[in-house]
Amino acid sequence: MSEVARKICLLGDFGVGKTSLVARFVRNTFSDKYLTTVGVKVDSREVATAAGPRKLVVWDIAGKNALDSVSQAYIRGASGLLLVADGTREATLRSALYLQVQARTTLGEVPAVLLVNKLDRVDDWEVKPATIAELRKTLPVFETSARTGDHVEAAFAELAGRLPA
Amino acid sequence: MSAAIPPLVAAYLRDILVQAASPMVLTFGPGFALRGAAGDSTRIGVEPGAAAEALRELFTGMPLDEATVLPFVELPGGRHVHVHLLPDGALFHLLLLDASGEVAKARPVQQRAHDAEIAGHEKSRALRRLKQARAELEAQRRALLEANTLKDALIATLSHEFRSPLTAVFGHVHLLEKGGESAEGRALALRSIRRAATHLLALSDNLLAWARDAAGAGVPPEAVPIDAARILAEVRDLFGGAAEDLGITFEARAEVTGEPPLGDPLRLRQMLINLVGNALRHAAARRIEARITANHGAVEISVGDDGKGIAADAQARIFEPFNLGAARGVRGTGLGLAIVRRMAREMGGEASVESAPGQGATFRVVLPRQVAPDPAAPPPPRPQRGGRALLADDDPAQRTLLRMLLQELGYAVYEVGNANDAVTYAAAHAPDLAVIDARMPGLSGNTAVYRLRSQGFSGRIVAVAGDPTPVAREAALAAGADAVCPRPVDSIAFADAVLGG
Ligand SMILES: Nc1nc2c(ncn2[C@@H]2O[C@H](COP(=O)(O)OP(=O)(O)OP(=O)(O)O)[C@@H](O)[C@H]2O)c(=O)[nH]1
Ligand SMILES: [Mg+2]
């Protein structure tokens, strides 16, 4: 038996960069071209945590601003959530937080980390720094860039560290 | 229609459907061990071993003893399948049905919808920026236009206001040079020269006051004990002769109740000179009365005349500099009244006029009690200098310059060469000030500023920007900077940005 595997899901509105974050995390690649995800794609990568190595099974779920019954079926068995928003579109931040609430129906309370993505375009950001400072009081928040890789590793590691042993 | 489909037809139909669906079935035992594979693996493009591996991963954390459907799962080869889990005693089957046809139809629709929404969002952002840039340009244009109009008015006023007293001086000097004047005539000429010179002096004082203030170099008003009688005596000395020559009765009176008031004697004097000079030259009065009334510290200056008065619609405009648009020779074409009002406001008071055509005019300046600085009290709160400053700039030369400027302002400086280190240092040491170069390779300065703020950094942030266009400024401020200092750095502008001046 190899390392312990844990399922985590990326939830967020369309186009926020979920697929790009997974590509950066798993393959260290990035593409500017937007190819929308249909259904779900599952990838995996091993990470080291304080409790030993973990295999993260990462579910990249098609972007939605609400969880339908199919998405509820997708997230079953997940031990943690990566909530993803796009800093250049404030509305996607609300979607991410709403998705977290909806996921409770299926998962109950599981560890979650919020990624506000596209930090390389900070000059176009609608999300205010004060908003993020406020959100940090309730959950870990990372400003990330899938394009530059900035804080992507840190965000995944944070969630991995919070997963139940 | 309630009769069952005959078994033969049902079996036939099932064969057709199964063939059309070309399913792949993998059967697993306990521990997700592959027990068997059936169906068409070519259609799905993954051979059973690899598929089993992918499916084990897929079902991580999920119950295997419940019927489950996972539609549209993208397999490692890029093909989509619907995955059905069917428990079967100690075993379970995973049925994979090809979904690539459905995906081929659904994806373009979804892609178009998403692309359109994102493009719409980008477009509205661009439009908003464009509008903002246009509004800024328009405001700049208007300010330039206004400055230009003011400049024209200033030149016109100056040439007019300086010319007439100078002409008078030359005229009288010429008379005196010719000689042959009686002693009385000479005295009259000298008085006229003195009058013109007084006016010129007041005019140049006004100009200086105005220019100093426009340059932001104005001196704050003093609060020292005022000798009202003496100020009025000075004003009488200046204008008494002129009033007499013009046949005007000029009276000056001081009424002080309680302690002598505090105030700025130079400003009070200049306000009185402006008001009396105005009345003498423009009111066509027979009598002018200047008064300083002090009541337990509160001061009122008033200059009243019994002249031609000022129409109601003109009253609002006479306090404007150059009273743009007013006819020449009308009261308040210059700076005098504008300066009176500005000085009054500097001291927390107000200037006003009460008049009606033919009824004379009374100008009033009302000043609240001024408070003397307490010599024992700590010095007035200067902008806070000093403390610990974080300086982030990738260019060592620029960094050295900024460090020296910061040290001059009393800061202990910690230097970093990139934005990431800046964020880390600020999180650990919470400096009082962060000076961040907006353009650094890697993580940009604005990103660092944003991160500092989103981490809850509450010190002052100054962004140093090479191209402080309105858009660049806006971006730095939106990221959380308090001030943007243009590059190349000018020490005064930098100090202003750092101290928040
Ligand atoms: N500048 C920048 N662009 C990014 C970043 N991350 C993603 N993008 C771009 O954003 C677009 C959408 O990225 P995806 O990763 O496909 O987004 P998604 O969340 O998977 O979208 P759906 O699958 O439709 O839900 C693509 O054009 C990416 O290149 C980033 O960090 N910076
Ligand atoms: Mg995607």
XYZ file of C-alpha atoms and ligand atoms in Angstrom:
699
model
C 0.000 0.000 0.000
C 1.473 3.356 -1.024
C 0.813 6.727 0.599
C -2.589 7.830 1.928
C -4.854 9.252 -0.778
C -7.248 12.130 -0.125
C -9.849 13.556 -2.432
C -10.071 17.328 -2.732
C -12.344 19.359 -5.010
C -11.899 22.709 -6.733
C -15.095 24.710 -6.643
C -15.574 28.059 -8.312
C -17.292 29.981 -11.054
C -16.355 29.377 -14.675
C -13.138 30.857 -16.015
C -11.617 31.604 -12.616
C -8.652 29.344 -13.354
C -9.422 26.013 -11.673
C -8.054 23.952 -14.545
C -5.060 26.268 -14.825
C -4.294 25.941 -11.114
C -4.383 22.148 -11.380
C -2.158 22.273 -14.464
C 0.310 24.462 -12.552
C 0.173 22.253 -9.477
C 0.353 18.851 -11.170
C 2.342 19.508 -14.352
C 3.820 22.979 -13.757
C 2.369 24.259 -17.020
C 0.124 27.152 -18.023
C -1.818 28.069 -21.134
C -3.441 31.383 -21.955
C -6.077 29.666 -24.022
C -9.366 29.129 -22.230
C -10.797 25.658 -22.775
C -13.830 25.317 -20.551
C -14.125 22.128 -18.523
C -17.085 19.867 -19.229
C -18.018 17.581 -16.336
C -14.987 16.769 -14.272
C -11.340 15.881 -14.665
C -9.396 14.074 -11.970
C -5.654 14.434 -11.454
C -3.330 13.544 -8.639
C -0.055 14.557 -7.086
C 1.824 13.602 -4.014
C 2.613 16.209 -1.386
C 4.549 16.094 1.826
C 2.653 17.075 4.949
C 3.595 17.200 8.596
C 1.750 13.877 8.969
C 3.709 12.260 6.144
C 3.237 12.032 2.383
C -0.257 12.367 0.969
C -1.568 11.642 -2.470
C -3.960 14.444 -3.366
C -6.651 13.321 -5.789
C -7.759 16.602 -7.276
C -11.221 16.996 -8.796
C -11.391 19.843 -11.279
C -15.110 20.409 -11.576
C -16.736 22.465 -14.352
C -17.287 26.018 -13.152
C -20.693 26.865 -11.745
C -22.045 29.533 -9.453
C -24.256 26.988 -7.679
C -23.991 23.261 -6.982
C -26.508 21.156 -8.928
C -27.216 17.514 -8.084
C -24.487 16.312 -10.440
C -21.914 18.488 -8.710
C -23.146 17.245 -5.340
C -22.488 13.701 -6.626
C -18.995 14.775 -7.742
C -17.964 16.109 -4.361
C -18.977 13.038 -2.364
C -16.103 11.679 -0.357
C -14.029 14.859 -0.573
C -11.903 15.606 2.510
C -11.269 19.227 1.598
C -12.193 22.061 -0.749
C -10.225 24.567 -2.761
C -12.585 27.461 -3.345
C -11.440 29.480 -6.328
C -12.344 33.048 -7.261
C -11.022 35.421 -9.907
C -9.737 38.703 -8.438
C -10.675 40.563 -11.601
C -14.332 39.577 -11.192
C -15.726 40.371 -7.777
C -18.877 38.293 -8.360
C -16.820 35.098 -8.518
C -15.772 35.650 -4.913
C -19.395 35.544 -3.811
C -19.887 32.399 -5.933
C -16.950 30.679 -4.250
C -18.275 31.405 -0.777
C -21.778 30.360 -1.776
C -20.460 27.093 -3.218
C -18.763 26.374 0.082
C -22.051 26.786 1.915
C -23.834 24.525 -0.561
C -21.174 21.853 -0.324
C -22.020 21.441 3.366
C -25.210 19.630 2.362
C -23.136 16.749 1.081
C -19.910 17.046 3.030
C -20.709 18.690 6.309
C -17.824 20.782 7.636
C -14.582 20.038 5.764
C -11.355 22.076 5.590
C -11.451 24.742 2.897
C -8.933 27.192 1.488
C -9.866 30.164 -0.658
C -7.736 30.995 -3.696
C -8.241 34.393 -5.265
C -6.564 33.849 -8.594
C -4.995 35.898 -11.401
C -2.829 37.967 -9.063
C -0.560 38.763 -12.001
C -3.401 41.025 -13.165
C -3.649 42.860 -9.851
C -4.082 46.175 -11.663
C -7.409 44.853 -12.949
C -8.607 43.463 -9.654
C -12.042 44.320 -8.395
C -11.636 42.471 -5.122
C -10.341 44.955 -2.529
C -7.437 44.058 -0.232
C -9.635 44.949 2.740
C -12.159 42.305 1.650
C -9.458 39.662 1.706
C -8.137 40.882 5.051
C -11.688 40.460 6.380
C -12.122 36.960 4.864
C -8.864 35.796 6.397
C -10.564 35.924 9.765
C -12.766 32.993 8.746
C -10.651 30.869 6.402
C -7.167 30.715 4.892
C -6.963 32.917 1.807
C -4.260 32.900 -0.853
C -3.853 35.369 -3.663
C -2.548 33.132 -6.437
C -1.465 33.253 -10.018
C -1.672 30.109 -12.080
C 0.172 32.054 -14.746
C 3.276 32.815 -12.659
C 2.765 30.021 -10.152
C 2.728 32.547 -7.338
C 1.418 30.953 -4.107
C -0.160 28.004 -5.932
C 1.994 25.451 -4.159
C 1.437 27.212 -0.838
C -2.342 27.110 -1.224
C -2.436 23.378 -2.003
C 0.005 22.681 0.810
C -2.142 24.632 3.250
C -5.174 22.503 2.437
C -3.150 19.286 2.492
C -1.920 20.194 5.944
C -5.457 20.659 7.180
C -6.848 17.383 5.852
C -7.760 14.768 8.444
C -4.999 12.205 8.891
C -50.362 -0.891 -24.582
C -50.013 -2.496 -21.189
C -48.858 -5.844 -22.568
C -45.166 -6.622 -21.968
C -42.790 -6.507 -24.894
C -42.360 -10.072 -26.080
C -39.130 -11.574 -24.670
C -37.683 -12.111 -28.114
C -38.123 -8.425 -29.020
C -36.776 -7.307 -25.698
C -33.637 -9.406 -26.150
C -33.229 -8.095 -29.697
C -33.652 -4.533 -28.560
C -31.163 -5.030 -25.777
C -28.602 -6.302 -28.242
C -29.065 -3.224 -30.436
C -28.774 -0.816 -27.514
C -25.787 -2.533 -26.027
C -24.069 -2.451 -29.375
C -24.868 1.223 -29.837
C -23.663 2.138 -26.346
C -20.567 -0.029 -26.682
C -20.148 -0.168 -22.898
C -17.064 -1.204 -21.052
C -17.585 -3.008 -17.776
C -14.947 -3.578 -15.168
C -15.724 -5.826 -12.250
C -13.894 -5.412 -8.960
C -13.619 -7.423 -5.794
C -12.700 -6.301 -2.268
C -9.731 -3.945 -2.165
C -10.641 -2.623 -5.627
C -8.984 -5.688 -7.167
C -9.818 -6.037 -10.845
C -11.754 -9.290 -11.339
C -12.789 -8.982 -14.918
C -13.330 -6.753 -17.915
C -15.995 -6.953 -20.568
C -17.140 -4.919 -23.527
C -15.464 -2.528 -25.867
C -12.290 -0.901 -24.624
C -11.316 0.472 -28.041
C -14.274 2.846 -28.076
C -13.189 4.387 -24.781
C -9.559 4.350 -25.723
C -8.189 3.024 -22.441
C -7.197 -0.545 -21.894
C -8.710 -2.213 -18.801
C -5.578 -2.089 -16.623
C -5.085 1.641 -17.079
C -8.814 2.265 -16.735
C -8.881 0.332 -13.458
C -6.019 2.469 -12.163
C -7.812 5.687 -13.091
C -11.046 4.434 -11.552
C -9.403 3.529 -8.260
C -8.188 7.097 -8.046
C -11.569 8.425 -9.111
C -13.396 6.624 -6.330
C -10.999 7.742 -3.587
C -13.083 8.463 -0.500
C -16.365 7.394 -2.093
C -18.604 4.563 -0.867
C -18.394 1.502 -3.121
C -21.535 -0.231 -1.881
C -24.003 2.340 -3.188
C -25.249 2.740 -6.721
C -23.693 5.943 -8.040
C -23.575 7.814 -11.349
C -20.718 10.145 -12.212
C -21.542 11.723 -15.563
C -18.990 13.340 -17.883
C -15.774 12.152 -16.340
C -12.753 13.036 -18.455
C -10.362 10.093 -18.671
C -6.570 10.463 -18.921
C -6.738 10.143 -22.739
C -9.055 13.171 -22.892
C -12.199 11.165 -23.658
C -15.362 11.616 -21.607
C -17.374 8.768 -20.095
C -20.343 8.395 -17.818
C -19.314 6.185 -14.930
C -21.956 4.006 -13.234
C -21.199 2.089 -10.080
C -23.332 -1.010 -9.557
C -22.798 -2.949 -6.290
C -23.188 -6.693 -6.691
C -22.820 -8.547 -3.412
C -19.146 -8.633 -2.465
C -18.279 -7.342 -5.916
C -19.106 -4.173 -7.800
C -19.178 -3.266 -11.439
C -18.108 -0.032 -13.026
C -19.922 0.586 -16.257
C -18.325 3.149 -18.563
C -20.453 4.678 -21.269
C -18.871 6.816 -23.950
C -19.931 10.490 -23.622
C -17.688 12.061 -26.235
C -20.576 12.663 -28.625
C -22.510 14.604 -26.008
C -19.429 16.545 -24.976
C -18.693 17.454 -28.589
C -22.152 18.991 -28.772
C -22.230 20.643 -25.345
C -18.735 22.096 -25.186
C -18.950 24.707 -27.956
C -22.205 26.019 -26.501
C -20.722 26.286 -23.028
C -17.489 27.781 -24.369
C -19.322 30.472 -26.322
C -21.456 31.434 -23.350
C -18.457 31.706 -21.036
C -16.295 33.549 -23.555
C -19.095 36.024 -24.168
C -19.597 36.725 -20.496
C -15.907 37.188 -19.812
C -15.501 39.405 -22.872
C -18.482 41.473 -21.733
C -16.884 41.939 -18.360
C -13.546 42.990 -19.877
C -15.329 45.375 -22.169
C -17.185 47.131 -19.407
C -13.933 47.454 -17.488
C -12.230 49.011 -20.500
C -15.143 51.391 -20.987
C -15.058 52.412 -17.351
C -11.339 53.161 -17.629
C -11.836 55.110 -20.812
C -14.555 57.206 -19.231
C -12.408 57.875 -16.218
C -9.421 58.859 -18.339
C -11.653 61.156 -20.351
C -13.078 62.799 -17.264
C -9.558 63.358 -15.929
C -8.422 64.906 -19.184
C -11.482 67.122 -19.248
C -10.834 68.280 -15.677
C -7.217 69.035 -16.545
C -8.277 70.955 -19.596
C -10.745 72.991 -17.585
C -8.168 73.735 -14.906
C -5.719 74.895 -17.570
C -8.348 77.063 -19.163
C -9.222 78.595 -15.830
C -5.582 79.228 -15.000
C -5.149 80.856 -18.355
C -8.192 83.069 -17.880
C -6.916 84.054 -14.448
C -3.524 84.847 -15.878
C -5.069 87.062 -18.563
C -7.177 88.794 -15.935
C -4.144 89.246 -13.739
C -2.182 90.906 -16.523
C -5.110 93.129 -17.476
C -5.712 94.124 -13.876
C -2.075 94.755 -13.185
C -1.527 96.938 -16.187
C -4.621 98.893 -15.235
C -4.116 99.089 -11.498
C -0.422 99.832 -11.622
C -0.733 102.281 -14.473
C -3.036 104.865 -12.970
C -1.049 105.539 -9.783
C 2.176 105.494 -11.771
C 0.752 107.982 -14.242
C -0.192 110.188 -11.295
C 3.332 109.940 -9.870
C 4.925 110.900 -13.176
C 2.494 113.766 -13.663
C 3.221 115.272 -10.288
C 6.951 114.685 -10.520
C 6.907 116.472 -13.854
C 5.111 119.436 -12.261
C 7.623 119.591 -9.440
C 10.572 119.389 -11.839
C 9.239 122.284 -13.865
C 9.349 124.348 -10.663
C 7.320 127.541 -10.262
C 4.720 125.841 -8.142
C 3.526 127.573 -4.989
C 4.404 125.969 -1.668
C 0.802 124.826 -1.422
C 0.930 123.334 -4.913
C 4.123 121.463 -4.094
C 2.630 120.062 -0.922
C -0.429 118.916 -2.870
C 1.758 117.226 -5.489
C 3.788 115.465 -2.839
C 0.617 114.232 -1.142
C -0.642 112.903 -4.440
C 2.624 111.081 -4.973
C 2.431 109.614 -1.506
C -1.141 108.481 -2.163
C -0.157 106.781 -5.382
C 2.811 105.116 -3.740
C 0.623 103.877 -0.879
C -1.721 102.335 -3.359
C 1.130 100.711 -5.244
C 2.508 99.317 -2.020
C -0.840 97.805 -1.050
C -1.153 96.402 -4.535
C 2.216 94.713 -4.424
C 1.544 93.387 -0.900
C -1.644 91.818 -2.222
C 0.124 90.327 -5.190
C 2.818 88.841 -3.009
C 0.278 87.391 -0.599
C -1.626 85.874 -3.477
C 1.410 84.442 -5.212
C 2.819 83.011 -1.998
C -0.417 81.272 -1.319
C -0.736 79.973 -4.863
C 2.736 78.501 -4.467
C 1.654 76.868 -1.219
C 4.194 78.942 0.677
C 1.710 80.885 2.803
C 2.623 81.469 6.442
C -0.020 80.373 8.969
C -1.693 83.260 10.816
C -0.197 84.364 14.116
C -2.133 84.707 17.353
C -0.506 87.554 19.328
C -2.136 90.388 21.320
C -3.500 93.031 18.982
C -3.235 96.779 19.534
C -6.380 97.779 17.648
C -5.872 101.529 18.111
C -2.379 101.361 16.699
C -3.423 99.440 13.616
C -6.145 101.994 12.965
C -3.669 104.840 13.461
C -1.424 103.308 10.801
C -4.307 103.024 8.412
C -5.283 106.615 9.100
C -1.696 107.716 8.395
C -1.807 105.943 5.078
C -5.187 107.153 3.895
C -5.898 110.346 5.875
C -4.229 112.647 3.353
C -5.892 111.043 0.386
C -9.285 111.234 2.041
C -8.783 114.896 2.782
C -7.739 115.648 -0.792
C -10.867 113.910 -2.047
C -13.012 115.772 0.468
C -13.939 112.585 2.271
C -14.368 112.422 6.030
C -12.396 109.441 7.260
C -12.953 108.154 10.777
C -11.324 105.258 12.492
C -12.471 103.835 15.810
C -11.431 100.976 18.049
C -13.686 99.483 20.716
C -12.137 96.832 22.872
C -14.090 95.065 25.599
C -12.215 92.689 27.881
C -8.664 91.532 27.239
C -6.921 92.747 24.080
C -7.819 90.206 21.399
C -5.316 87.831 19.840
C -4.739 87.852 16.115
C -2.350 88.410 13.253
C -1.585 92.156 13.161
C -0.143 92.109 9.636
C -3.203 90.387 8.242
C -5.628 92.661 10.106
C -3.765 95.673 8.757
C -3.797 94.377 5.218
C -7.508 93.599 5.352
C -8.224 97.128 6.594
C -5.985 98.674 3.941
C -7.757 96.722 1.234
C -11.213 97.636 2.485
C -10.472 101.329 3.067
C -8.549 101.648 -0.220
C -11.471 100.112 -2.029
C -13.966 102.482 -0.465
C -11.782 105.510 -1.219
C -11.296 104.647 -4.847
C -14.611 103.170 -5.832
C -17.405 104.155 -3.437
C -17.869 107.828 -4.362
C -18.479 108.383 -0.674
C -18.481 111.502 1.475
C -17.793 109.658 4.640
C -15.878 106.463 5.421
C -15.684 104.822 8.799
C -13.287 102.035 9.742
C -13.787 100.178 13.002
C -12.216 97.404 14.969
C -14.523 95.990 17.603
C -13.159 93.390 19.973
C -15.374 91.607 22.436
C -13.568 89.222 24.791
C -11.321 88.018 22.008
C -13.766 87.944 19.104
C -12.935 90.600 16.531
C -15.041 92.419 13.997
C -13.544 94.715 11.403
C -15.944 96.918 9.542
C -15.512 99.565 6.878
C -18.665 101.485 6.038
C -19.280 104.249 3.513
C -22.212 106.362 2.382
C -21.394 106.024 -1.318
C -23.153 104.655 -4.345
C -23.602 101.134 -2.964
C -23.342 97.782 -4.680
C -26.118 96.020 -6.569
C -27.259 92.748 -5.034
C -26.182 90.615 -8.003
C -22.673 92.056 -7.902
C -22.248 91.494 -4.162
C -21.602 87.775 -4.515
C -18.950 88.279 -7.170
C -16.871 91.063 -5.697
C -15.007 88.651 -3.423
C -13.874 86.574 -6.410
C -10.300 87.177 -7.557
C -10.323 89.661 -10.461
C -14.115 89.502 -10.370
C -14.036 87.987 -13.830
C -16.648 89.380 -16.146
C -17.237 92.574 -14.170
C -16.849 95.919 -15.885
C -13.555 97.776 -15.467
C -13.441 100.338 -12.741
C -16.035 98.485 -10.751
C -15.198 97.632 -7.177
C -13.256 94.451 -6.676
C -11.733 93.972 -10.112
C -8.473 93.165 -8.404
C -7.295 90.931 -5.639
C -8.065 93.142 -2.647
C -11.421 91.754 -1.588
C -10.481 88.208 -2.562
C -7.545 88.462 -0.191
C -9.715 89.893 2.565
C -12.012 86.916 2.301
C -9.219 84.413 2.141
C -7.466 85.836 5.175
C -10.735 85.899 7.109
C -11.253 82.228 6.368
C -7.680 81.354 7.274
C -8.495 82.622 10.739
C -11.757 80.724 10.938
C -13.884 83.762 10.143
C -15.796 85.198 7.220
C -16.005 88.392 5.187
C -19.295 89.842 3.985
C -20.847 92.971 2.573
C -24.146 94.680 3.268
C -25.254 97.220 0.715
C -27.963 98.529 -1.538
C -27.613 100.862 -4.534
C -27.489 104.443 -3.328
C -27.380 103.370 0.297
C -23.639 103.013 0.839
C -21.909 99.769 1.782
C -20.548 98.151 4.897
C -17.887 95.453 4.633
C -17.504 93.256 7.671
C -14.919 90.714 8.703
C -15.947 88.600 11.660
C -13.200 86.601 13.371
C -13.723 84.124 16.194
C -11.558 84.244 19.296
C -8.042 83.078 18.396
C -6.138 80.906 20.797
C -2.516 81.536 21.681
C -0.144 78.600 21.355
C 0.710 77.392 24.854
C 4.495 77.670 25.196
C 4.477 74.914 27.832
C 2.501 72.536 25.613
C 4.361 70.068 23.399
C 5.084 71.439 19.925
C 2.097 71.212 17.571
C 1.704 67.722 16.127
C 4.038 67.830 13.203
C 3.450 65.064 10.682
C 4.905 62.024 12.315
C 8.468 61.495 11.222
C 10.749 58.635 11.866
C 10.039 55.095 12.854
C 10.887 51.950 10.937
C 10.638 51.986 7.187
C 10.683 49.066 4.784
C 12.195 49.912 1.409
C 11.668 47.570 -1.546
C 13.393 48.383 -4.825
C 15.306 46.097 -7.161
C 17.578 48.881 -8.443
C 20.469 49.318 -5.955
C 21.225 52.900 -7.021
C 17.634 53.963 -6.656
C 17.459 52.131 -3.350
C 20.467 53.991 -1.988
C 18.911 57.313 -2.926
C 15.595 56.445 -1.306
C 17.346 55.132 1.788
C 19.179 58.420 2.209
C 15.986 60.409 1.806
C 14.230 58.219 4.364
C 17.085 58.559 6.822
C 16.922 62.311 6.416
C 13.285 62.081 7.420
C 14.321 60.212 10.531
C 13.525 56.633 9.547
C 15.456 53.499 10.354
C 15.459 51.728 7.001
C 15.296 48.018 6.190
C 15.995 47.291 2.542
C 14.840 44.427 0.344
C 15.418 43.856 -3.348
C 12.151 42.247 -4.329
C 8.465 42.306 -3.600
C 8.228 38.879 -2.017
C 10.795 39.748 0.633
C 8.907 42.955 1.280
C 5.712 41.043 2.022
C 7.505 38.581 4.245
C 9.360 41.281 6.171
C 6.247 43.387 6.686
C 4.283 40.400 7.958
C 6.978 39.631 10.507
C 8.001 43.140 11.608
C 5.043 45.466 10.916
C 7.108 48.573 10.019
C 5.566 52.057 10.239
C 6.115 52.762 6.569
C 6.621 50.757 3.396
C 8.144 52.347 0.304
C 7.632 50.053 -2.666
C 8.885 50.410 -6.207
C 5.852 49.753 -8.374
C 7.799 48.041 -11.147
C 9.925 45.172 -10.004
C 10.671 42.022 -11.927
C 8.765 38.960 -10.752
C 6.095 39.902 -8.285
C 5.160 43.490 -9.155
C 5.148 46.317 -6.654
C 1.383 46.674 -6.825
C 1.059 42.991 -6.054
C 3.232 43.481 -3.000
C 1.167 46.489 -1.960
C -1.993 44.439 -2.391
C -0.576 41.574 -0.361
C 0.554 43.902 2.408
C -2.925 45.333 2.713
C -4.728 42.013 2.438
C -2.483 40.750 5.259
C -3.798 43.599 7.351
C -0.699 45.852 7.167
C -1.902 49.211 8.456
C 1.215 51.380 8.116
C 1.636 53.970 5.418
C 2.484 52.718 1.924
C 4.212 54.863 -0.671
C 4.448 53.469 -4.186
C 7.251 54.804 -6.352
C 6.103 54.700 -9.959
C 8.065 55.428 -13.098
C 4.979 56.267 -15.096
C 2.453 57.931 -12.819
C -0.205 58.194 -15.506
C -3.687 58.518 -14.030
C -4.294 54.838 -14.723
C -1.033 53.758 -13.076
C -1.726 55.971 -10.064
C -5.227 54.618 -9.789
C -3.907 51.046 -9.895
C -1.410 51.692 -7.091
C -4.017 53.419 -4.944
C -6.551 50.651 -5.609
C -3.973 48.078 -4.536
C -3.780 49.911 -1.216
C -1.031 52.547 -1.494
C -1.604 55.830 0.369
C 0.484 57.904 -2.003
C 2.217 57.552 -5.332
C 5.555 59.269 -5.826
C 6.748 59.755 -9.405
C 10.183 58.637 -10.554
C 12.764 60.165 -10.868
C 12.265 60.910 -7.210
C 12.242 64.526 -6.138
C 13.098 64.949 -2.458
C 10.246 67.340 -1.694
C 7.611 65.274 -3.480
C 8.976 62.186 -1.760
C 8.831 63.778 1.686
C 5.248 64.842 0.972
C 4.339 61.311 -0.060
C 6.018 59.813 3.004
C 4.636 62.288 5.521
C 1.222 62.527 3.903
C 1.560 66.288 3.342
N -3.587 36.161 -16.229
C -4.001 34.993 -15.720
N -4.864 34.251 -16.407
C -5.262 33.080 -15.873
C -4.815 32.640 -14.621
N -5.406 31.471 -14.352
C -6.186 31.182 -15.413
N -6.096 32.152 -16.338
C -6.797 32.206 -17.620
O -8.174 32.235 -17.359
C -8.879 31.488 -18.320
C -9.695 30.430 -17.637
O -8.856 29.499 -16.992
P -9.334 28.016 -16.653
O -8.277 27.431 -15.820
O -9.731 27.290 -17.858
O -10.615 28.340 -15.796
P -11.637 27.308 -15.123
O -11.939 27.820 -13.773
O -11.091 25.944 -15.199
O -12.903 27.496 -16.047
P -14.091 26.431 -16.265
O -13.456 25.149 -16.569
O -14.875 26.976 -17.398
O -14.869 26.396 -15.002
C -7.817 30.919 -19.256
O -7.724 31.755 -20.377
C -6.548 30.983 -18.445
O -5.417 31.157 -19.267
C -3.894 33.481 -13.917
O -3.444 33.207 -12.807
N -3.532 34.651 -14.512
Mg -11.732 24.275 -16.058
